[in-house]
Tab-separated table of C-alpha atoms in Angstrom:
chain	number	residue	atom	x	y	z
A	22	MET	CA	-23.284	0.840	60.201
A	23	GLY	CA	-23.741	2.163	56.681
A	24	GLU	CA	-23.491	0.716	53.350
A	25	ILE	CA	-20.446	-1.470	52.622
A	26	VAL	CA	-18.150	0.510	50.398
A	27	LEU	CA	-15.195	-1.775	50.185
A	28	ASP	CA	-15.225	-5.608	50.903
A	29	VAL	CA	-11.827	-7.338	50.780
A	30	GLN	CA	-11.960	-11.022	51.156
A	31	ASN	CA	-8.865	-13.161	51.729
A	32	VAL	CA	-6.628	-11.181	49.319
A	33	THR	CA	-3.166	-12.655	48.784
A	34	LYS	CA	-0.411	-11.461	46.461
A	35	GLN	CA	3.132	-12.854	46.712
A	36	HIS	CA	5.980	-11.149	44.910
A	37	LYS	CA	9.008	-12.985	43.467
A	38	ASN	CA	10.886	-11.957	46.542
A	39	HIS	CA	8.366	-13.745	48.563
A	40	ARG	CA	7.049	-10.529	50.070
A	41	GLY	CA	3.499	-9.251	49.595
A	42	ILE	CA	0.243	-9.358	51.393
A	43	PHE	CA	-1.417	-12.536	52.746
A	44	HIS	CA	-5.031	-13.345	53.668
A	45	ILE	CA	-6.193	-9.674	53.816
A	46	ASN	CA	-9.687	-9.103	55.013
A	47	LEU	CA	-11.027	-5.651	55.412
A	48	THR	CA	-14.442	-4.150	55.347
A	49	LEU	CA	-15.128	-0.306	55.036
A	50	HIS	CA	-18.524	1.293	55.593
A	51	LYS	CA	-19.842	4.588	54.214
A	52	GLY	CA	-18.084	7.413	56.138
A	53	ASP	CA	-15.228	5.377	57.423
A	54	VAL	CA	-11.766	7.252	57.347
A	55	PHE	CA	-9.603	4.243	57.537
A	56	GLY	CA	-5.883	4.612	58.251
A	57	LEU	CA	-3.499	1.805	57.177
A	58	MET	CA	-0.252	1.949	59.003
A	59	GLY	CA	2.808	-0.158	58.620
A	60	PRO	CA	6.550	0.142	58.125
A	61	ASN	CA	8.216	0.414	54.661
A	62	GLY	CA	7.914	-2.917	52.841
A	63	ALA	CA	4.735	-3.969	54.859
A	64	GLY	CA	2.538	-4.268	51.745
A	65	LYS	CA	0.592	-1.081	52.008
A	66	SER	CA	1.200	0.012	48.462
A	67	THR	CA	0.833	-3.500	47.214
A	68	LEU	CA	-2.647	-3.716	48.711
A	69	PHE	CA	-3.567	-0.256	47.369
A	70	LYS	CA	-2.325	-1.217	43.838
A	71	ILE	CA	-4.451	-4.385	43.893
A	72	LEU	CA	-7.468	-2.406	45.137
A	73	VAL	CA	-7.297	-0.051	42.070
A	74	GLY	CA	-6.359	-2.842	39.441
A	75	LEU	CA	-2.759	-1.849	38.718
A	76	ILE	CA	-1.608	-5.371	40.011
A	77	LYS	CA	-3.634	-8.456	40.247
A	78	ALA	CA	-4.083	-10.610	43.347
A	79	ASP	CA	-3.109	-14.269	43.266
A	80	GLN	CA	-6.346	-14.964	45.297
A	81	GLY	CA	-9.178	-13.333	46.931
A	82	LYS	CA	-12.227	-11.113	46.274
A	83	ILE	CA	-12.588	-7.361	46.077
A	84	ARG	CA	-15.841	-5.458	45.863
A	85	PHE	CA	-16.624	-1.796	45.775
A	86	PHE	CA	-20.187	-0.991	46.313
A	87	GLY	CA	-21.065	-4.684	45.770
A	88	HIS	CA	-19.310	-4.684	42.287
A	89	SER	CA	-16.525	-7.254	41.824
A	90	LEU	CA	-13.231	-5.628	40.722
A	91	ASP	CA	-12.408	-8.697	38.567
A	92	THR	CA	-15.663	-8.888	36.631
A	93	ALA	CA	-17.177	-5.403	36.742
A	94	PHE	CA	-14.005	-3.136	36.822
A	95	GLU	CA	-15.792	-0.158	35.314
A	96	GLN	CA	-18.721	-0.321	37.608
A	97	ALA	CA	-16.667	-0.862	40.568
A	98	MET	CA	-14.264	2.062	39.816
A	99	LYS	CA	-17.100	4.519	38.819
A	100	LYS	CA	-17.214	6.109	42.291
A	101	VAL	CA	-13.595	5.569	43.361
A	102	GLY	CA	-10.742	8.255	43.382
A	103	CYS	CA	-7.407	7.357	44.115
A	104	LEU	CA	-3.721	8.674	44.663
A	105	ILE	CA	-1.457	5.829	44.485
A	106	GLU	CA	2.241	6.170	45.861
A	107	LYS	CA	4.271	8.702	43.750
A	108	SER	CA	2.192	11.825	42.494
A	109	VAL	CA	1.965	11.454	38.861
A	110	ALA	CA	0.677	13.814	36.263
A	111	TYR	CA	1.505	14.758	32.590
A	112	GLU	CA	4.464	16.947	33.109
A	113	HIS	CA	4.180	18.568	29.519
A	114	LEU	CA	0.549	19.666	30.254
A	115	SER	CA	-0.899	22.203	32.572
A	116	ALA	CA	-2.632	21.565	35.726
A	117	LEU	CA	-5.942	22.410	34.108
A	118	GLN	CA	-5.303	20.132	31.155
A	119	ASN	CA	-4.408	17.241	33.462
A	120	LEU	CA	-7.816	17.563	35.320
A	121	GLN	CA	-9.606	17.876	31.946
A	122	LEU	CA	-8.156	14.647	30.854
A	123	ALA	CA	-9.375	12.892	34.006
A	124	ALA	CA	-12.783	14.555	33.922
A	125	ARG	CA	-13.446	13.189	30.476
A	126	PHE	CA	-13.917	9.788	31.955
A	127	TYR	CA	-16.977	10.865	33.948
A	128	ALA	CA	-20.174	11.850	32.465
A	129	ASP	CA	-21.246	14.497	35.106
A	130	ILE	CA	-18.190	16.499	35.542
A	131	HIS	CA	-18.426	20.076	34.277
A	132	PRO	CA	-15.759	22.832	33.739
A	133	LYS	CA	-16.841	24.428	37.103
A	134	ASP	CA	-16.237	21.049	38.950
A	135	ILE	CA	-12.513	21.367	37.638
A	136	GLU	CA	-12.208	24.778	38.737
A	137	GLU	CA	-13.656	23.871	42.208
A	138	ALA	CA	-11.054	20.945	42.449
A	139	LEU	CA	-8.216	23.244	41.541
A	140	LYS	CA	-9.534	25.932	44.089
A	141	THR	CA	-9.769	23.037	46.737
A	142	VAL	CA	-6.146	22.127	46.403
A	143	GLY	CA	-4.915	25.702	46.067
A	144	LEU	CA	-3.750	25.450	42.440
A	145	TYR	CA	-6.335	27.608	40.662
A	146	GLU	CA	-4.008	30.476	40.321
A	147	VAL	CA	-1.304	28.449	38.542
A	148	ARG	CA	-3.987	26.267	36.612
A	149	LYS	CA	-2.537	27.290	33.160
A	150	GLU	CA	1.122	26.430	34.100
A	151	LYS	CA	2.843	23.407	33.014
A	152	VAL	CA	3.260	20.693	35.625
A	153	SER	CA	6.871	20.346	34.982
A	154	ASP	CA	7.459	23.725	36.534
A	155	PHE	CA	5.619	22.671	39.779
A	156	SER	CA	7.365	21.926	43.078
A	157	ALA	CA	6.953	18.441	44.495
A	158	GLY	CA	4.359	19.731	46.962
A	159	MET	CA	2.377	21.326	44.104
A	160	LYS	CA	2.581	17.981	42.187
A	161	GLN	CA	1.099	16.298	45.224
A	162	ARG	CA	-1.726	18.672	45.227
A	163	ILE	CA	-2.508	18.072	41.515
A	164	ALA	CA	-2.430	14.273	42.185
A	165	LEU	CA	-4.855	14.966	45.071
A	166	ALA	CA	-7.185	17.034	42.782
A	167	ASN	CA	-6.992	14.115	40.253
A	168	ALA	CA	-8.283	11.817	42.879
A	169	LEU	CA	-11.257	14.085	43.902
A	170	ILE	CA	-12.094	15.331	40.464
A	171	SER	CA	-14.639	12.471	39.715
A	172	ASN	CA	-16.702	13.544	42.852
A	173	PRO	CA	-15.964	10.093	44.384
A	174	VAL	CA	-17.804	8.265	47.094
A	175	PHE	CA	-14.657	6.396	48.141
A	176	VAL	CA	-11.215	7.775	47.958
A	177	ILE	CA	-7.961	5.778	48.276
A	178	LEU	CA	-4.788	7.950	49.179
A	179	ASP	CA	-1.554	6.271	49.417
A	180	GLU	CA	0.837	8.611	51.384
A	181	PRO	CA	-1.186	11.743	50.606
A	182	ILE	CA	1.053	14.138	52.682
A	183	THR	CA	4.340	12.930	51.269
A	184	ASN	CA	6.116	16.015	50.025
A	185	LEU	CA	3.950	18.502	51.506
A	186	ASP	CA	5.097	21.121	53.954
A	187	LEU	CA	3.185	21.804	57.216
A	188	ASP	CA	0.723	24.093	55.540
A	189	GLY	CA	0.026	21.527	52.909
A	190	MET	CA	-0.366	18.776	55.531
A	191	ILE	CA	-2.891	20.857	57.432
A	192	GLU	CA	-4.722	21.553	54.248
A	193	VAL	CA	-4.988	18.013	53.145
A	194	ARG	CA	-6.144	17.055	56.646
A	195	ASN	CA	-8.841	19.859	56.433
A	196	ILE	CA	-9.928	18.533	52.999
A	197	ILE	CA	-10.233	15.069	54.157
A	198	HIS	CA	-12.065	16.036	57.238
A	199	HIS	CA	-14.369	18.395	55.219
A	200	LEU	CA	-15.166	15.761	52.617
A	201	SER	CA	-15.810	13.062	55.113
A	202	THR	CA	-18.079	15.006	57.586
A	203	GLU	CA	-19.882	17.271	55.005
A	204	LYS	CA	-20.127	14.829	52.070
A	205	GLY	CA	-19.876	11.432	53.855
A	206	ILE	CA	-16.945	10.378	51.561
A	207	THR	CA	-15.202	7.193	52.670
A	208	PHE	CA	-11.399	7.205	52.812
A	209	LEU	CA	-8.663	4.537	52.913
A	210	ILE	CA	-5.365	6.274	53.705
A	211	SER	CA	-1.937	5.189	54.316
A	212	SER	CA	0.747	7.180	56.012
A	213	HIS	CA	3.879	6.971	58.080
A	214	SER	CA	2.663	9.699	60.387
A	215	ALA	CA	0.751	8.258	63.322
A	216	ASN	CA	-0.077	11.676	64.438
A	217	GLU	CA	-1.634	12.570	61.150
A	218	MET	CA	-3.587	9.341	61.192
A	219	GLU	CA	-4.836	10.069	64.741
A	220	LYS	CA	-6.096	13.446	63.588
A	221	ILE	CA	-7.798	12.333	60.422
A	222	CYS	CA	-8.946	8.649	60.769
A	223	ASN	CA	-11.724	7.091	62.796
A	224	ARG	CA	-10.600	3.607	62.277
A	225	VAL	CA	-6.893	2.233	61.646
A	226	GLY	CA	-5.338	-1.037	60.855
A	227	VAL	CA	-1.613	-2.187	61.204
A	228	LEU	CA	-0.161	-3.942	58.426
A	229	PHE	CA	3.059	-5.751	59.089
A	230	LYS	CA	5.017	-8.165	56.919
A	231	GLY	CA	1.907	-8.427	54.668
A	232	GLU	CA	-0.482	-9.374	57.324
A	233	LEU	CA	-3.171	-7.105	58.883
A	234	LEU	CA	-2.429	-7.544	62.507
A	235	LYS	CA	-5.041	-5.314	64.172
A	236	ILE	CA	-8.083	-3.263	63.064
A	237	GLY	CA	-9.908	-1.042	65.645
A	238	ASP	CA	-11.748	2.176	66.329
A	239	ILE	CA	-9.349	5.090	67.070
A	240	ASP	CA	-11.235	6.054	70.091
A	241	GLU	CA	-10.892	2.755	71.709
A	242	LEU	CA	-7.236	2.270	70.628
A	243	THR	CA	-6.050	5.667	71.967
A	244	GLU	CA	-8.021	5.444	75.314
A	245	ARG	CA	-4.987	4.301	77.198
A	246	GLN	CA	-2.134	5.174	74.849
A	247	SER	CA	-1.293	7.169	71.783
A	248	LEU	CA	-1.781	5.844	68.380
A	249	GLU	CA	2.058	5.851	67.910
A	250	GLU	CA	2.445	3.923	70.991
A	251	PHE	CA	-0.260	1.328	69.920
A	252	TYR	CA	1.373	0.975	66.462
A	253	LEU	CA	4.927	0.406	68.002
A	254	ASN	CA	3.628	-2.020	70.482
A	255	CYS	CA	1.919	-3.928	67.606
A	256	VAL	CA	4.848	-3.995	65.344
A	257	GLN	CA	7.354	-4.698	68.103
A	258	THR	CA	5.416	-7.581	69.489
A	259	ASN	CA	5.025	-9.212	66.132
A	260	GLY	CA	8.597	-8.443	65.219
A	261	VAL	CA	9.797	-10.174	68.356
A	262	LYS	CA	7.417	-13.230	67.775
A	263	ASP	CA	8.687	-13.384	64.284
A	264	HIS	CA	12.296	-13.373	65.441
A	265	GLU	CA	11.644	-16.167	67.955
B	7	MET	CA	-18.858	11.503	25.784
B	8	ASN	CA	-18.452	7.621	26.519
B	9	ARG	CA	-15.244	6.367	28.310
B	10	TRP	CA	-13.743	4.963	25.230
B	11	GLN	CA	-14.250	8.201	23.375
B	12	ALA	CA	-12.753	10.007	26.396
B	13	SER	CA	-9.697	7.774	26.323
B	14	LEU	CA	-9.372	8.503	22.442
B	15	THR	CA	-9.524	12.275	23.039
B	16	ASN	CA	-6.957	11.977	25.904
B	17	GLU	CA	-4.519	10.004	24.000
B	18	LEU	CA	-4.605	12.259	21.087
B	19	GLN	CA	-4.216	15.411	23.178
B	20	ILE	CA	-1.297	13.766	25.206
B	21	LEU	CA	0.351	12.829	22.044
B	22	LEU	CA	-0.151	16.109	20.133
B	23	TYR	CA	1.250	18.209	23.030
B	24	ARG	CA	4.487	16.069	22.946
B	25	ARG	CA	6.960	18.620	21.390
B	26	LYS	CA	9.283	15.835	19.848
B	27	ILE	CA	6.341	14.009	18.178
B	28	MET	CA	5.017	17.149	16.575
B	29	LEU	CA	8.444	18.518	15.590
B	30	LEU	CA	9.450	15.373	13.737
B	31	PHE	CA	5.953	15.191	12.114
B	32	LEU	CA	6.578	18.628	10.715
B	33	LEU	CA	10.223	17.810	9.637
B	34	ILE	CA	9.223	14.722	7.884
B	35	SER	CA	6.203	16.555	6.172
B	36	LEU	CA	8.713	19.220	5.010
B	37	LEU	CA	10.889	16.671	3.136
B	38	PRO	CA	9.286	17.203	-0.194
B	39	VAL	CA	10.030	20.932	-0.040
B	40	VAL	CA	13.694	20.204	0.856
B	41	PHE	CA	13.975	17.771	-2.134
B	42	THR	CA	12.440	20.415	-4.369
B	43	LEU	CA	14.892	22.970	-3.180
B	44	ILE	CA	17.877	20.595	-3.614
B	45	SER	CA	16.626	19.502	-7.189
B	46	ASN	CA	16.212	23.276	-8.163
B	47	ALA	CA	19.719	24.047	-6.765
B	48	ILE	CA	21.336	21.297	-8.988
B	49	GLY	CA	19.168	22.146	-11.779
B	50	SER	CA	17.588	18.625	-12.435
B	51	ILE	CA	13.978	17.500	-12.419
B	52	ILE	CA	13.225	14.584	-10.002
B	53	ASP	CA	10.306	12.353	-9.519
B	54	LEU	CA	9.298	13.907	-6.061
B	55	HIS	CA	7.013	11.104	-4.860
B	56	THR	CA	9.518	8.271	-5.712
B	57	ILE	CA	12.404	10.036	-3.982
B	58	THR	CA	10.357	11.091	-0.994
B	59	LEU	CA	8.920	7.536	-0.469
B	60	SER	CA	12.236	5.863	-1.018
B	61	PHE	CA	13.716	8.185	1.721
B	62	VAL	CA	10.880	8.129	4.173
B	63	MET	CA	9.658	4.656	4.019
B	64	PRO	CA	12.618	2.445	4.868
B	65	PHE	CA	14.093	4.570	7.571
B	66	LEU	CA	12.396	7.814	8.749
B	67	LEU	CA	8.761	6.590	9.038
B	68	PRO	CA	9.765	3.355	10.859
B	69	CYS	CA	11.858	5.447	13.330
B	70	TYR	CA	8.889	7.824	13.968
B	71	ILE	CA	6.444	4.891	14.388
B	72	PHE	CA	8.693	3.276	16.999
B	73	MET	CA	8.944	6.613	18.729
B	74	ILE	CA	5.166	6.893	18.853
B	75	ALA	CA	4.724	3.300	20.095
B	76	THR	CA	7.339	3.891	22.767
B	77	GLU	CA	5.961	7.232	23.779
B	78	LEU	CA	2.215	5.676	24.095
B	79	PHE	CA	3.189	2.713	26.169
B	80	VAL	CA	6.603	2.302	27.563
B	81	SER	CA	7.223	5.936	28.394
B	82	GLU	CA	3.776	6.217	30.198
B	83	ILE	CA	4.690	2.892	32.203
B	84	GLU	CA	8.098	4.211	33.053
B	85	THR	CA	6.906	7.561	34.227
B	86	GLY	CA	3.859	6.163	36.015
B	87	THR	CA	1.345	8.275	33.951
B	88	ILE	CA	-0.459	5.084	32.727
B	89	LYS	CA	-1.754	4.849	36.239
B	90	LEU	CA	-3.939	8.048	35.485
B	91	ALA	CA	-5.945	6.120	32.861
B	92	LEU	CA	-5.676	2.625	34.323
B	93	THR	CA	-7.345	3.738	37.619
B	94	ARG	CA	-10.244	5.247	35.916
B	95	PRO	CA	-13.550	3.391	35.325
B	96	ILE	CA	-12.362	2.058	31.967
B	97	ALA	CA	-11.375	-1.485	30.729
B	98	ARG	CA	-7.717	-1.903	29.810
B	99	TRP	CA	-8.645	-3.040	26.398
B	100	LYS	CA	-10.281	0.269	25.675
B	101	ILE	CA	-7.114	2.152	26.652
B	102	TYR	CA	-5.055	-0.228	24.526
B	103	THR	CA	-7.281	0.326	21.433
B	104	SER	CA	-7.475	3.949	21.745
B	105	LYS	CA	-3.826	4.223	21.873
B	106	ILE	CA	-3.659	2.220	18.754
B	107	ILE	CA	-6.307	4.251	17.029
B	108	VAL	CA	-4.628	7.548	17.953
B	109	ALA	CA	-1.262	6.167	16.715
B	110	SER	CA	-2.970	5.168	13.398
B	111	ILE	CA	-4.555	8.554	12.985
B	112	VAL	CA	-1.180	10.332	13.318
B	113	ILE	CA	0.605	7.998	11.082
B	114	PHE	CA	-2.078	8.222	8.396
B	115	ALA	CA	-2.164	12.025	8.808
B	116	LEU	CA	1.577	12.119	8.311
B	117	LEU	CA	1.368	10.162	5.114
B	118	LEU	CA	-1.389	12.360	3.684
B	119	THR	CA	0.536	15.553	4.634
B	120	ILE	CA	3.608	14.194	2.777
B	121	TRP	CA	1.351	13.399	-0.216
B	122	PHE	CA	-0.129	16.894	-0.115
B	123	MET	CA	3.283	18.673	0.288
B	124	SER	CA	4.468	16.702	-2.638
B	125	PHE	CA	1.477	17.810	-4.607
B	126	LEU	CA	2.074	21.391	-3.712
B	127	MET	CA	5.708	21.133	-4.738
B	128	ASN	CA	4.926	19.497	-8.050
B	129	LEU	CA	2.430	22.140	-8.687
B	130	PHE	CA	4.521	25.224	-7.798
B	131	GLY	CA	8.025	23.875	-8.075
B	132	TYR	CA	7.571	22.005	-11.380
B	133	ASN	CA	4.230	23.185	-12.573
B	134	THR	CA	3.440	19.526	-13.386
B	135	TRP	CA	0.224	17.778	-12.156
B	136	SER	CA	-2.639	15.797	-13.441
B	137	ALA	CA	-5.887	14.605	-11.745
B	138	LYS	CA	-5.153	10.962	-12.696
B	139	GLY	CA	-1.627	11.231	-11.298
B	140	LEU	CA	-2.803	12.859	-8.160
B	141	ILE	CA	-5.204	9.977	-7.379
B	142	GLU	CA	-2.681	7.356	-8.182
B	143	GLU	CA	-0.254	9.190	-5.779
B	144	LEU	CA	-2.855	9.323	-3.216
B	145	VAL	CA	-3.477	5.519	-3.473
B	146	ILE	CA	0.237	4.860	-3.032
B	147	TYR	CA	0.319	6.949	0.122
B	148	VAL	CA	-2.854	5.250	1.524
B	149	VAL	CA	-1.674	1.746	0.877
B	150	THR	CA	1.648	2.542	2.532
B	151	PHE	CA	-0.194	2.981	5.657
B	152	PHE	CA	-0.850	-0.736	6.082
B	153	PRO	CA	2.725	-2.158	6.361
B	154	MET	CA	3.401	0.872	8.697
B	155	PHE	CA	0.513	0.085	10.981
B	156	VAL	CA	1.718	-3.574	11.165
B	157	LEU	CA	5.303	-2.037	12.097
B	158	PHE	CA	3.586	-0.149	14.757
B	159	MET	CA	1.959	-3.195	16.247
B	160	LEU	CA	5.290	-4.964	16.362
B	161	SER	CA	6.760	-2.111	18.300
B	162	VAL	CA	3.689	-2.172	20.725
B	163	TRP	CA	4.216	-5.720	21.308
B	164	ILE	CA	7.901	-5.211	22.019
B	165	GLY	CA	6.837	-2.388	24.268
B	166	GLN	CA	4.898	-4.693	26.508
B	167	MET	CA	7.977	-6.751	27.285
B	168	VAL	CA	10.593	-4.076	27.743
B	169	HIS	CA	10.635	-1.826	30.598
B	170	SER	CA	12.782	1.053	29.320
B	171	ILE	CA	12.162	3.632	26.742
B	172	THR	CA	15.698	3.219	25.255
B	173	GLY	CA	15.403	-0.495	25.197
B	174	SER	CA	12.032	-0.463	23.429
B	175	MET	CA	13.485	1.913	20.763
B	176	VAL	CA	16.583	-0.088	20.339
B	177	ILE	CA	14.974	-3.538	20.196
B	178	SER	CA	12.404	-2.271	17.723
B	179	LEU	CA	15.055	-0.849	15.476
B	180	LEU	CA	17.178	-3.844	15.717
B	181	LEU	CA	14.426	-6.311	15.111
B	182	TYR	CA	13.351	-4.170	12.085
B	183	ALA	CA	16.951	-4.128	10.741
B	184	LEU	CA	17.055	-7.947	11.378
B	185	PHE	CA	13.900	-8.434	9.273
B	186	LYS	CA	15.185	-6.469	6.508
B	187	VAL	CA	18.718	-8.195	6.420
B	188	VAL	CA	17.740	-11.731	6.913
B	189	PRO	CA	15.934	-12.067	3.417
B	190	ILE	CA	19.094	-11.035	1.827
B	191	PHE	CA	20.976	-14.078	3.142
B	192	ILE	CA	17.866	-16.490	3.402
B	193	PRO	CA	15.458	-15.435	0.628
B	194	LEU	CA	12.919	-18.089	1.499
B	195	LEU	CA	12.520	-16.614	4.939
B	196	GLY	CA	11.658	-13.204	3.397
B	197	ASN	CA	8.364	-14.769	1.979
B	198	PHE	CA	7.139	-15.014	5.725
B	199	LEU	CA	8.276	-11.561	6.828
B	200	PHE	CA	5.876	-8.577	6.408
B	201	THR	CA	8.901	-6.309	6.331
B	202	ASN	CA	9.735	-7.814	2.814
B	203	TYR	CA	6.641	-6.088	1.334
B	204	MET	CA	7.006	-2.641	2.921
B	205	ASP	CA	7.344	-1.135	-0.803
B	206	TRP	CA	4.035	-2.909	-1.877
B	207	TYR	CA	2.856	0.425	-3.057
B	208	THR	CA	5.009	-0.150	-6.174
B	209	LEU	CA	2.561	-2.778	-7.194
B	210	TRP	CA	-0.423	-0.505	-6.956
B	211	VAL	CA	0.845	1.608	-9.868
B	212	ASN	CA	1.035	-1.460	-12.246
B	213	ASN	CA	-1.560	-1.741	-14.974
B	214	PRO	CA	-3.311	-4.097	-14.821
B	215	LEU	CA	-3.118	-4.478	-11.076
B	216	PRO	CA	-1.739	-7.944	-9.827
B	217	TRP	CA	-4.779	-8.689	-7.655
B	218	SER	CA	-3.660	-12.124	-6.441
B	219	GLN	CA	-0.316	-10.860	-5.339
B	220	LEU	CA	-1.960	-7.852	-3.627
B	221	PHE	CA	-4.447	-10.050	-1.875
B	222	SER	CA	-1.745	-12.310	-0.566
B	223	ILE	CA	0.338	-9.515	0.670
B	224	ALA	CA	-2.758	-7.833	2.245
B	225	SER	CA	-3.500	-11.119	3.904
B	226	MET	CA	0.065	-11.223	5.310
B	227	PHE	CA	-0.341	-7.625	6.707
B	228	LEU	CA	-3.676	-8.581	8.343
B	229	ALA	CA	-2.368	-11.820	9.870
B	230	SER	CA	0.841	-10.221	11.233
B	231	GLY	CA	-0.947	-7.214	12.544
B	232	ALA	CA	-3.564	-9.378	14.173
B	233	ILE	CA	-0.953	-11.551	16.019
B	234	PHE	CA	1.026	-8.604	17.220
B	235	GLY	CA	-2.087	-6.730	18.271
B	236	VAL	CA	-3.714	-9.738	20.126
B	237	VAL	CA	-0.376	-10.726	21.773
B	238	GLY	CA	0.198	-7.048	22.695
B	239	LEU	CA	-3.316	-6.881	24.214
B	240	PHE	CA	-2.934	-9.943	26.277
B	241	LEU	CA	0.340	-8.728	27.729
B	242	PHE	CA	-1.045	-5.223	28.291
B	243	GLU	CA	-4.048	-6.759	30.268
B	244	GLN	CA	-1.646	-8.815	32.285
B	245	LYS	CA	0.993	-6.070	32.933
B	246	GLU	CA	1.453	-5.249	36.596
B	247	ILE	CA	2.166	-1.625	37.151
B	248	ASN	CA	4.399	-0.685	40.001
C-alpha cells in the first residue's frame, strides 16, 4: 500500500434534523479511486463538505497527507482539488477568467496549465465566453477543470457526472482513468450510478443513514454479483434492520 | 504571488467585473457634472463640494456600500461561489480580510473620483479653484472614508447572519435608518452611535481644528469598526456553507 492520502477518524456531524454522518472511519492510499455510494440524504455531501472545510465536524479527525484539516488547513488543502455538489463558477466571468482566479492560489501554475485544463475538459474553444452562456454540462466541465487546475494529488468529486450527457460521462470517466493510472492521482468520488462506479473505481464504500456500512475492493465485491446488486443488498439489509 | 495577495487580486477582479457595481460607481462619480449642469441651467453658482457631499453621503454612498458588502459576502454564499475560494489552500481570515480591503479600495477610489470630478467641474464650470482649497477638499473626502468604512463593516456583520441578498440589503438599510432616526427622539443615545458623526468632515474645515472632538469621534469609529469587524470575522469563520 502507498502513502496515506486521506485519513478520516471517527468523524461525526449531526444536523438540526438529526441526520448527518456518524463515526466515519476511512483511509485512502495513493492511487486509490474510491467510490462512495448511497441514497439521497445518506450523508455523502455532508462528508465531502467536511473534508474540504465547508462545514465543521462535531467530532473526529481528518488528515490529508498527514496534515490536520483543523490545525493546518492550508498545508492540508495544498494538493487537494474538489468539486462539491452543484457546479459553481462566476457566471459573469469567462471560463478562462474563472480558471485564472483558481490558479492564483497556487505558486506553480502557469498559463499553459490553464490552457491544458481547458483542453482536458473540452472547453478550450469557448474559453473566452461567459459562463452564464454555458449549458449545464459545460458548467459541470468548468467545475471539473477548477478541481484539476492545481495539479492535485488528491481529488474529491461529488457527483461529477451530474448534468453530463453520455459523451460527457465517458469523457469524465476517461479523464479520471487517465489521471489515476498515468499520474497516480487519488480520487474520492460519489455518484448515484453504480455502473459508472464499477468502471471507474478500485474501491467502494456504501454510506447509508450516515453510517459507512461496508468498504471493499471492487474486484472482490463484484466476483459473484454486480456492484449494483451489492449496493442494493447492502442498503436493503440495513433498511430492513432499521425498520425492525 | 502568495495566497493572500491572490485572494485580494481575485476579489478585486470579481467585483470590478460586476456590471451593477461599476455602473453605480460611474453614476455617483458623475454627480458633480450633473449638479454643475443644473446650476448652469438655473443660472446660480453653487458650492459644488457641499451639495455633492450632502447628497451622496447620507443616502447614495451608504446604499452603494451595502450593495458591495452584500455582493462580496451574502451573494457569494447564496450562489455558492464562495466555495471556490473556501476550498482552496487559504485560511478563511485571509479571504475575509481580502474582501474588506478590496471594498475599502473601491469606496476610497469612489470618494477620490467624486473629489476629482468636483475639482474639474469647479475648474471648467466655474473657473474657480485654489491650491489651498483643493487640499482642504481632499481632506474632506479622505476623512469621509472612515465613517463609510465602519458602515461597511456593519453591513458585513449583518451579512454573516442573513441568508438572502434582499434580506441583507433591507436589514442594512433599516438599521442605518434606525440609527439615523433614534437620536432625533433620544439625543443621548446619539452620542453612542457612529452614524451620528457621519458628517464629521465638517469639523475638518474649522480653524483651528477641534482636536479633542476629532479624537473622540475617531476613537468611536475605530471601536465600532473593530467590534463589527471582529464579530463578523468570528461568524465568517464559523459559517457552514451548504
